[in-house]
Coordinates of C-alpha atoms in Angstrom, one line a residue:
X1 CA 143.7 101.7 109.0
X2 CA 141.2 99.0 107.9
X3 CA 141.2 99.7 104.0
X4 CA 138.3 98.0 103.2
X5 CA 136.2 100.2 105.4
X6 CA 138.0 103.1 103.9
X7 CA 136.6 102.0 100.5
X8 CA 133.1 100.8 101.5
X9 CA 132.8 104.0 103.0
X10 CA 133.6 105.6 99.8
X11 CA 131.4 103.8 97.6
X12 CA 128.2 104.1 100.1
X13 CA 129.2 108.1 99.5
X14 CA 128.7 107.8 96.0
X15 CA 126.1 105.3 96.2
X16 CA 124.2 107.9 98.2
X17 CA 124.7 110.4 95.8
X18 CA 123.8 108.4 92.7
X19 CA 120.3 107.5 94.9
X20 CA 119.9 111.2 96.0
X21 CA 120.3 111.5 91.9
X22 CA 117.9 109.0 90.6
X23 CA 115.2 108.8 92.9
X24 CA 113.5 111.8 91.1
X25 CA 114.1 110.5 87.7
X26 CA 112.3 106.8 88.6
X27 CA 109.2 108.7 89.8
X28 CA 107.5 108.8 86.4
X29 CA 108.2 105.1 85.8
X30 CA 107.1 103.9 89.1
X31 CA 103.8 105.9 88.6
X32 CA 103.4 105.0 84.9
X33 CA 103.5 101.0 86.2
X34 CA 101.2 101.4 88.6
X35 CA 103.0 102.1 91.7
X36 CA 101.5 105.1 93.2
X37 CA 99.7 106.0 96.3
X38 CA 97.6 109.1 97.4
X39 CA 98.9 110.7 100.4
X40 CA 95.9 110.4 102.9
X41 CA 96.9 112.6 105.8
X42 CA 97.7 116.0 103.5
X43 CA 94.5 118.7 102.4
X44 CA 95.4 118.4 99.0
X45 CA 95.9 114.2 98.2
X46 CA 97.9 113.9 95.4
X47 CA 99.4 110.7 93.7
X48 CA 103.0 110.3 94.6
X49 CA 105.5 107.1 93.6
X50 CA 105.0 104.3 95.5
X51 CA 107.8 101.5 96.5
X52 CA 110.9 103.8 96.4
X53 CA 112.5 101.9 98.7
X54 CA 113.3 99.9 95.5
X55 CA 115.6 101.8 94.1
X56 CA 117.8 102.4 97.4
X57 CA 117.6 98.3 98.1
X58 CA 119.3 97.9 94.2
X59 CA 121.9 100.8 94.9
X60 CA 122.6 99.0 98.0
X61 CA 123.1 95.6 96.5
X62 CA 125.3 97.5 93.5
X63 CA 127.6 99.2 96.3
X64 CA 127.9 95.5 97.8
X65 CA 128.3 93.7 94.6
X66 CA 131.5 96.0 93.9
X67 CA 132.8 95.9 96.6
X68 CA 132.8 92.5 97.1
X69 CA 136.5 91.8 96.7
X70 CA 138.2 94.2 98.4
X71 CA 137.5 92.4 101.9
X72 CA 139.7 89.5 100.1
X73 CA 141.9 91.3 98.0
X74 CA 144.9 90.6 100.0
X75 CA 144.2 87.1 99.1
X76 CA 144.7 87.3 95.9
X77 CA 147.8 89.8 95.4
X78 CA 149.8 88.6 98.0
X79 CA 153.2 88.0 96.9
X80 CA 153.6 85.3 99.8
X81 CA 152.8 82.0 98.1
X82 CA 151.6 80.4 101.6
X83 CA 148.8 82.9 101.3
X84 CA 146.3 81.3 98.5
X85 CA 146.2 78.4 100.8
X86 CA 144.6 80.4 103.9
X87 CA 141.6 82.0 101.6
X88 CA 139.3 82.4 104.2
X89 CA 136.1 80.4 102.6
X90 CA 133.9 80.3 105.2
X91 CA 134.0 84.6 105.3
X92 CA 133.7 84.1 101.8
X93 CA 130.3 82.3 102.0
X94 CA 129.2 84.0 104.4
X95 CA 129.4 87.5 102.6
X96 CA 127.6 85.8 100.1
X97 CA 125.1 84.3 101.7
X98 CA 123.8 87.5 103.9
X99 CA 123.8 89.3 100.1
X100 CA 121.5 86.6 98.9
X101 CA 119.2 87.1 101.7
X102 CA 118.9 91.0 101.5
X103 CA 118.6 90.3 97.2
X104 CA 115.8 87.7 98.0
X105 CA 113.8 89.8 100.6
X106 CA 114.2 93.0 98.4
X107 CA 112.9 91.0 95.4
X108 CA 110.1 89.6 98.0
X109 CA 108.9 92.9 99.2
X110 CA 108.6 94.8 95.8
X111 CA 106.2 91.2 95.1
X112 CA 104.1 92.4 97.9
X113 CA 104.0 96.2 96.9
X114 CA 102.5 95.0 93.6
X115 CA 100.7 92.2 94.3
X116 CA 99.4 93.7 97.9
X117 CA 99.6 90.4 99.5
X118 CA 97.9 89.7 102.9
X119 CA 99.2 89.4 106.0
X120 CA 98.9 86.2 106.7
X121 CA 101.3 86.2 103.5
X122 CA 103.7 88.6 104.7
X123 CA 104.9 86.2 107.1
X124 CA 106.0 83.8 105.0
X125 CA 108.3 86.1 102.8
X126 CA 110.7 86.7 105.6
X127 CA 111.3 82.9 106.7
X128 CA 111.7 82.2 102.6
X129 CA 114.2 84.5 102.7
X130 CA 115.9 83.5 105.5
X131 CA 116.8 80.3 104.4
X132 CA 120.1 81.0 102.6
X133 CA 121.1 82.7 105.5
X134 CA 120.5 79.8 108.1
X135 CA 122.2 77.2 105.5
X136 CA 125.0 79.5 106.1
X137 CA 125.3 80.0 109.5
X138 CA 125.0 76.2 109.8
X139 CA 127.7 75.2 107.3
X140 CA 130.0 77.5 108.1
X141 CA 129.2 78.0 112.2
X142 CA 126.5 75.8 113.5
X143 CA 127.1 77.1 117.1
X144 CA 123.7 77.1 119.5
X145 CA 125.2 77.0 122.4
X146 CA 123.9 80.0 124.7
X147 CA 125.5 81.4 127.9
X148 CA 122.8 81.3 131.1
X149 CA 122.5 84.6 132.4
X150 CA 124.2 84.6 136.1
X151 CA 121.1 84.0 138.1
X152 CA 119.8 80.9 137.0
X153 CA 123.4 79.1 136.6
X154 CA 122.9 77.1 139.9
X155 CA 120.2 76.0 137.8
X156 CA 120.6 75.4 134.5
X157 CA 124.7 75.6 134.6
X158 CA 126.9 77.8 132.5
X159 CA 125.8 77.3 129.3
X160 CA 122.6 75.6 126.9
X161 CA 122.7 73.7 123.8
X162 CA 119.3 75.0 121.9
X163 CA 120.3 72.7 118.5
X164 CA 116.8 72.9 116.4
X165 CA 115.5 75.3 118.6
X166 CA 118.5 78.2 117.9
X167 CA 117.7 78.2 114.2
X168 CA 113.8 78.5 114.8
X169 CA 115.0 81.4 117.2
X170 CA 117.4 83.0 114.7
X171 CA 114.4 82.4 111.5
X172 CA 111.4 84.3 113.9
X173 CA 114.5 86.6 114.5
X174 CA 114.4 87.6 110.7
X175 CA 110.6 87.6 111.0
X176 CA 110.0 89.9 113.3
X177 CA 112.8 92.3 112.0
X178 CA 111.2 92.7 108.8
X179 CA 107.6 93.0 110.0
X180 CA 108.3 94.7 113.4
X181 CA 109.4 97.9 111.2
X182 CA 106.4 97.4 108.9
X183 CA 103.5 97.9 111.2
X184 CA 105.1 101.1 112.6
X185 CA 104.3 102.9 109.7
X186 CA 101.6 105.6 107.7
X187 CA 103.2 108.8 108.0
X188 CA 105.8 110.4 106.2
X189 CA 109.4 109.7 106.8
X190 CA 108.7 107.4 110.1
X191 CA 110.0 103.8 108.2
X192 CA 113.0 105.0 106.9
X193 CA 113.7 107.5 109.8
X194 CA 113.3 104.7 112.2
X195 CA 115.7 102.4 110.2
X196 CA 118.3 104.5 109.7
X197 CA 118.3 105.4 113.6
X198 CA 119.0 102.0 114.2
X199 CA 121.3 101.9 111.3
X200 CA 123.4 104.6 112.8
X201 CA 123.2 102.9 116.6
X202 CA 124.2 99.5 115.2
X203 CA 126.9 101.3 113.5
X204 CA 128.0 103.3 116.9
X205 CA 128.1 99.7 118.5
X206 CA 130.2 98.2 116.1
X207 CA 132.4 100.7 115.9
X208 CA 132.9 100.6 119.7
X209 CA 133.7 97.1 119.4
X210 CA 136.6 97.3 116.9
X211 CA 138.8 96.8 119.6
X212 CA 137.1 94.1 121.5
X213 CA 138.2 90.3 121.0
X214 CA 135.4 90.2 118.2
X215 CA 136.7 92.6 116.0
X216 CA 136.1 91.3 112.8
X217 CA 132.3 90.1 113.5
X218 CA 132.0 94.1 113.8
X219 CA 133.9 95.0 110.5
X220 CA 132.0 92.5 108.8
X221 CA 128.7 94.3 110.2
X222 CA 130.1 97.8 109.5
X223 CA 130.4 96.4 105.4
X224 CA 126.8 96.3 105.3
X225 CA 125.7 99.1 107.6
X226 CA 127.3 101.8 106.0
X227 CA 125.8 101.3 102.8
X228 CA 122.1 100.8 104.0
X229 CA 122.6 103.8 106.4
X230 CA 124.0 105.8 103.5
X231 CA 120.8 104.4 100.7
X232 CA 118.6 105.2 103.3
X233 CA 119.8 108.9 104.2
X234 CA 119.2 109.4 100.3
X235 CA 115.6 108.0 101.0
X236 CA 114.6 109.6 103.8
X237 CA 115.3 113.3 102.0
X238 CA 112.6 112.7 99.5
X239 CA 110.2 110.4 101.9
X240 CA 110.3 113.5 104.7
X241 CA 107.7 115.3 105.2
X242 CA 106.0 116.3 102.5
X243 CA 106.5 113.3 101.1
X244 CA 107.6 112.9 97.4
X245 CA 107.8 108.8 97.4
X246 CA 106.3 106.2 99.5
X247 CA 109.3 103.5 100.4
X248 CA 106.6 100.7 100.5
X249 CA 107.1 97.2 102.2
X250 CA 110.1 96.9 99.8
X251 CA 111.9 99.0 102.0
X252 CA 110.8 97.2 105.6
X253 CA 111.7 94.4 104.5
X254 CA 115.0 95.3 103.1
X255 CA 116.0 96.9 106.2
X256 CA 114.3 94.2 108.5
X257 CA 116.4 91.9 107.1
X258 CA 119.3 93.6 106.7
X259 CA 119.3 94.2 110.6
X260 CA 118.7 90.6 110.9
X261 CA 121.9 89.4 108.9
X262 CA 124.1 91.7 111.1
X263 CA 122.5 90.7 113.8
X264 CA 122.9 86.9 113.2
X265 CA 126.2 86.7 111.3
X266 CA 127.8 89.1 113.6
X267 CA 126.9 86.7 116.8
X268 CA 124.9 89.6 118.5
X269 CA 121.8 89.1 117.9
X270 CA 120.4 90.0 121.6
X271 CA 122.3 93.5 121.4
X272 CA 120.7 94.2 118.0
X273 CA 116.8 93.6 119.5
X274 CA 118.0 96.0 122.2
X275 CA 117.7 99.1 119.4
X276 CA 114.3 97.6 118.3
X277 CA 113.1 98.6 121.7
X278 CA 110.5 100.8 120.4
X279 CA 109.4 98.3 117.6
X280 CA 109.0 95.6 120.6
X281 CA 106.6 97.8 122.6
X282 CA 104.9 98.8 119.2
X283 CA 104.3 95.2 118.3
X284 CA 103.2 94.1 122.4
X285 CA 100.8 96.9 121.9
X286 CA 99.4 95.7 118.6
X287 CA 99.3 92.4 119.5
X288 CA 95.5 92.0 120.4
X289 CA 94.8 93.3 117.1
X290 CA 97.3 91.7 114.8
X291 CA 96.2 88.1 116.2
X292 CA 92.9 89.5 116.0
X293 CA 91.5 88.9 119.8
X294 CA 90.2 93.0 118.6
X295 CA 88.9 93.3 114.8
X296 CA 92.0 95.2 113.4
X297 CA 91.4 97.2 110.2
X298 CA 93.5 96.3 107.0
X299 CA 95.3 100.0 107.9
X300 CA 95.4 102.0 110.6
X301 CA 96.5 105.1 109.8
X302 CA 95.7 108.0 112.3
X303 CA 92.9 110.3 111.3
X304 CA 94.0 113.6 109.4
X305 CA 91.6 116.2 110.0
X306 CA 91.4 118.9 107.1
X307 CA 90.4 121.7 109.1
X308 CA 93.1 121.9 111.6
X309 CA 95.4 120.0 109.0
X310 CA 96.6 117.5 112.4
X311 CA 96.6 113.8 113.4
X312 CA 94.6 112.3 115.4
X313 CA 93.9 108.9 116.7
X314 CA 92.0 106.5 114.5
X315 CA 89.2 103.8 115.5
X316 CA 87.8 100.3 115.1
X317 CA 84.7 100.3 115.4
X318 CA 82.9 96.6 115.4
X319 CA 79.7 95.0 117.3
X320 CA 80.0 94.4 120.8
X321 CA 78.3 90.9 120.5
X322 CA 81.3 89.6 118.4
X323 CA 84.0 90.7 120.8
X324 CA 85.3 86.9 122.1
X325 CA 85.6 86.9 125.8
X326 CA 89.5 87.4 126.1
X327 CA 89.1 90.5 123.5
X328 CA 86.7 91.6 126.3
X329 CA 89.2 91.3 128.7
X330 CA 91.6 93.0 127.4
X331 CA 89.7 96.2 126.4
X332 CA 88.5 96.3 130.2
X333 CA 92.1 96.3 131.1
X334 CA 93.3 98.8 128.5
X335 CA 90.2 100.9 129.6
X336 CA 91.2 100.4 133.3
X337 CA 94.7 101.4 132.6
X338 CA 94.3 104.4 130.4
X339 CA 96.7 103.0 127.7
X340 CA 93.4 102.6 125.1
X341 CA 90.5 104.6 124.5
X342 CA 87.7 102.2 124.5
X343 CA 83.8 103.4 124.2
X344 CA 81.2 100.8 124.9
X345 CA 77.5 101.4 123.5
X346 CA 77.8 104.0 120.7
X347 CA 75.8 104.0 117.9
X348 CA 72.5 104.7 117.1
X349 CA 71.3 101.2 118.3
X350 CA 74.5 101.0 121.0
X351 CA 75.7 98.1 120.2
X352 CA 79.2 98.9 118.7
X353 CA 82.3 99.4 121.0
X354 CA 84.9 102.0 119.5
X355 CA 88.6 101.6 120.4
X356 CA 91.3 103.1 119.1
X357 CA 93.9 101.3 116.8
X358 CA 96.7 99.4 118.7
X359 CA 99.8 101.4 117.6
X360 CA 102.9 103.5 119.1
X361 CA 101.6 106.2 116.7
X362 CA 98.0 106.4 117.9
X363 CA 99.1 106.2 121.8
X364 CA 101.6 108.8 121.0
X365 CA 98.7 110.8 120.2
X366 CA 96.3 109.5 122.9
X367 CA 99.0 110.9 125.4
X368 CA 100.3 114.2 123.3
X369 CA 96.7 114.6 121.5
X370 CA 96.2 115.9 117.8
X371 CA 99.4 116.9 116.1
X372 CA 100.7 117.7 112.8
X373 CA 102.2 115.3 110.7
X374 CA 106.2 116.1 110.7
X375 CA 105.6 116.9 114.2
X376 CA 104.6 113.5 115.3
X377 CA 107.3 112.1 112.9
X378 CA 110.1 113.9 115.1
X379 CA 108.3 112.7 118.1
X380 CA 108.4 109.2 117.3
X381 CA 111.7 109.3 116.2
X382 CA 112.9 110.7 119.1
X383 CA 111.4 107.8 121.1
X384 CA 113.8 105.7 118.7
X385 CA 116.4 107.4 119.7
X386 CA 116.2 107.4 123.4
X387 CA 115.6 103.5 122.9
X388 CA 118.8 103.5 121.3
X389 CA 120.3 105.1 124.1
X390 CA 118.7 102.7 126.4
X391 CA 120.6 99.8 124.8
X392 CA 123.3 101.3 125.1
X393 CA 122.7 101.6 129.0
X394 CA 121.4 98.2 129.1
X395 CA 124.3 96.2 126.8
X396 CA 127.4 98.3 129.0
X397 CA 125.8 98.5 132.4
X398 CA 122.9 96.4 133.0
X399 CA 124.5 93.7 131.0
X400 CA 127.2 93.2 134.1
X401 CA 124.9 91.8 136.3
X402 CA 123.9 88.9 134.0
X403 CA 126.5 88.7 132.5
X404 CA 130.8 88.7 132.4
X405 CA 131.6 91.5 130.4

């Protein structure tokens, strides 16, 4: 028995506890500082505590912070006097490191909850914070090589050296991981249920892996997963619907990045984007409107209607005259293919085109049409699921054919 997971286990148990305990009790002083938010898709919109995810990121870092020597303890107590010379430093640093990271995005994302930065901003905060943890990976690692997938070795041979362009790969990595989770949000319980899902399935892969040749990458991912998984069960009881907190972006970003300091410092980063499945199509989806080809909104939230108390889908609506030619484009294929409800010529002059916001939640609802809140919550989280179950398929099946595994 691995001790140390023993004990990590342990302290996320309590940790969850202690969050389940004072997430209630922070309410007040979250509100009284400012950090609230009115719950837009209920009949009754009341003010509830914003940036939640706050708390659970500090109870994640305490549960880390004590339990940082255990991993090492052997270390230090062993009677054999050879032993203080094998300290392993680089595991050391790099436990370290990936805390600095997390600490620096959580403190990052509770800047952006207050200061409501744009997004153009937002993109920034997760390459800032990333650059302890590529320091570490390259003082302690520093490996780029990649292994060509089987059909293009005739090619390109058995294996690539990226160098400069691994670390630009591994830095978007921790980009995308943080923001990917952040636009699939605006309805209760759908951040924190989406993280923990891939929480649990990052968990389930380690786990399976104990027994590989890469043991310890996995044991050294498990030290961090079961804490966050166990924070964010504690979150996701009050952030269900009906909501009693917001997380905020604090939360997004502490789990993006999390997820991306497994991912990296565990050496399997490609399996990790496999359980972001959903997120990937989420972000392909949005991408005409997040690098603004369409006029995107500053939120899309779907559109609660108060008399049958469901979601619906939610529009931009903008001139067609200042629709560049490529934004044309794509509506025409999005209209073509269904996957968009576009409507050219409406209003009173007809010269606005309507189409609706580029998300997984408002194509859920294009296909499944208006639904109540927790409803579409389940729904989306079950698409998170059978994307998890995917990855599986694809990392122990698929994988065999590109790969030797």
């Amino acid at each position: 028995m691995h001790y140390p997971l023993v004990i990590n286990t342990c302290l996320s148990a309590l940790g969850m506890l202690v969050t389940l305990k004072v997430i209630p009790g922070f309410g007040e002083v979250f509100m009284k500082a400012g950090f609230k938010g009115r719950d837009l898709n209920k009949v009754v919109q009341k003010e509830i505590p914003e940036s939640a995810g706050m708390i659970s990121g500090a109870m994640f870092l305490i549960i880390m912070f004590l339990f940082i020597p255990f991993p090492f303890l052997e270390y230090w107590v062993s009677v054999k006097p050879q032993t203080s010379h094998e300290f392993p430093h680089a595991d050391f640093v790099e436990f370290l490191g990936a805390l600095l990271s997390i600490s620096c995005m959580i403190f990052l994302g509770f800047v952006d909850d207050a200061l409501a930065l744009k997004w153009r901003h937002k993109l920034w905060l997760p390459t800032i914070a990333s650059l302890p943890l590529l320091m570490v990976y390259f003082t302690t690692f520093d490996l780029t090589t990649i292994i060509v997938p089987k059909p293009f070795r005739p090619i390109l041979g058995l294996s690539i050296d990226l160098g400069l362009l691994y670390y630009v790969y591994m830095g978007m990595l921790a980009v995308f991981c943080t923001n990917a989770i952040n636009i699939l949000a605006g309805i209760n319980g759908v951040e924190t249920g989406q993280s923990l899902i891939i929480g649990l399935s990052i968990t389930i892969f380690n786990l399976l892996e104990l027994s590989g040749d890469f043991s310890e990458d996995h044991i050294f991912s498990l030290y961090f997963m079961i804490p966050f998984c166990a924070v964010s069960f504690a979150l996701l009881y009050y952030n269900w619907y009906p909501s009693q907190v917001f997380v905020g972006d604090t939360f997004c970003y502490f789990a993006g990045m999390t997820f991306a300091v497994v991912g990296i410092l565990s050496h399997f980063s490609k399996t990790m984007l496999l359980f972001f499945i959903p997120q990937i199509l989420n972000f392909l989806y949005s991408c005409p409107q997040l690098f603004r080809l369409v006029p995107c909104p500053r939120h899309r939230l779907p559109r609660f209607d108060a008399k049958t108390g469901k979601l619906g889908m939610s529009y931009s609506r903008f001139k067609t005259s200042e629709l560049n030619s490529i934004g044309a484009l794509i509506l025409q294929v999005c209209r073509i293919f269904h996957i968009a409800d576009v409507r050219s010529g409406v209003g009173e002059d007809k010269q606005y085109t309507e189409c609706n916001n580029l998300t997984l939640i408002n194509f859920v609802l294009k296909v499944l049409g208006p639904t109540h809140e927790r409803t579409l919550t389940i729904y989306l989280l079950t698409i998170q699921v059978l994307g998890s179950m995917a990855a599986f398929f694809i990392r122990y099946q698929l994988a065999k054919i590109f790969y030797d595994v």
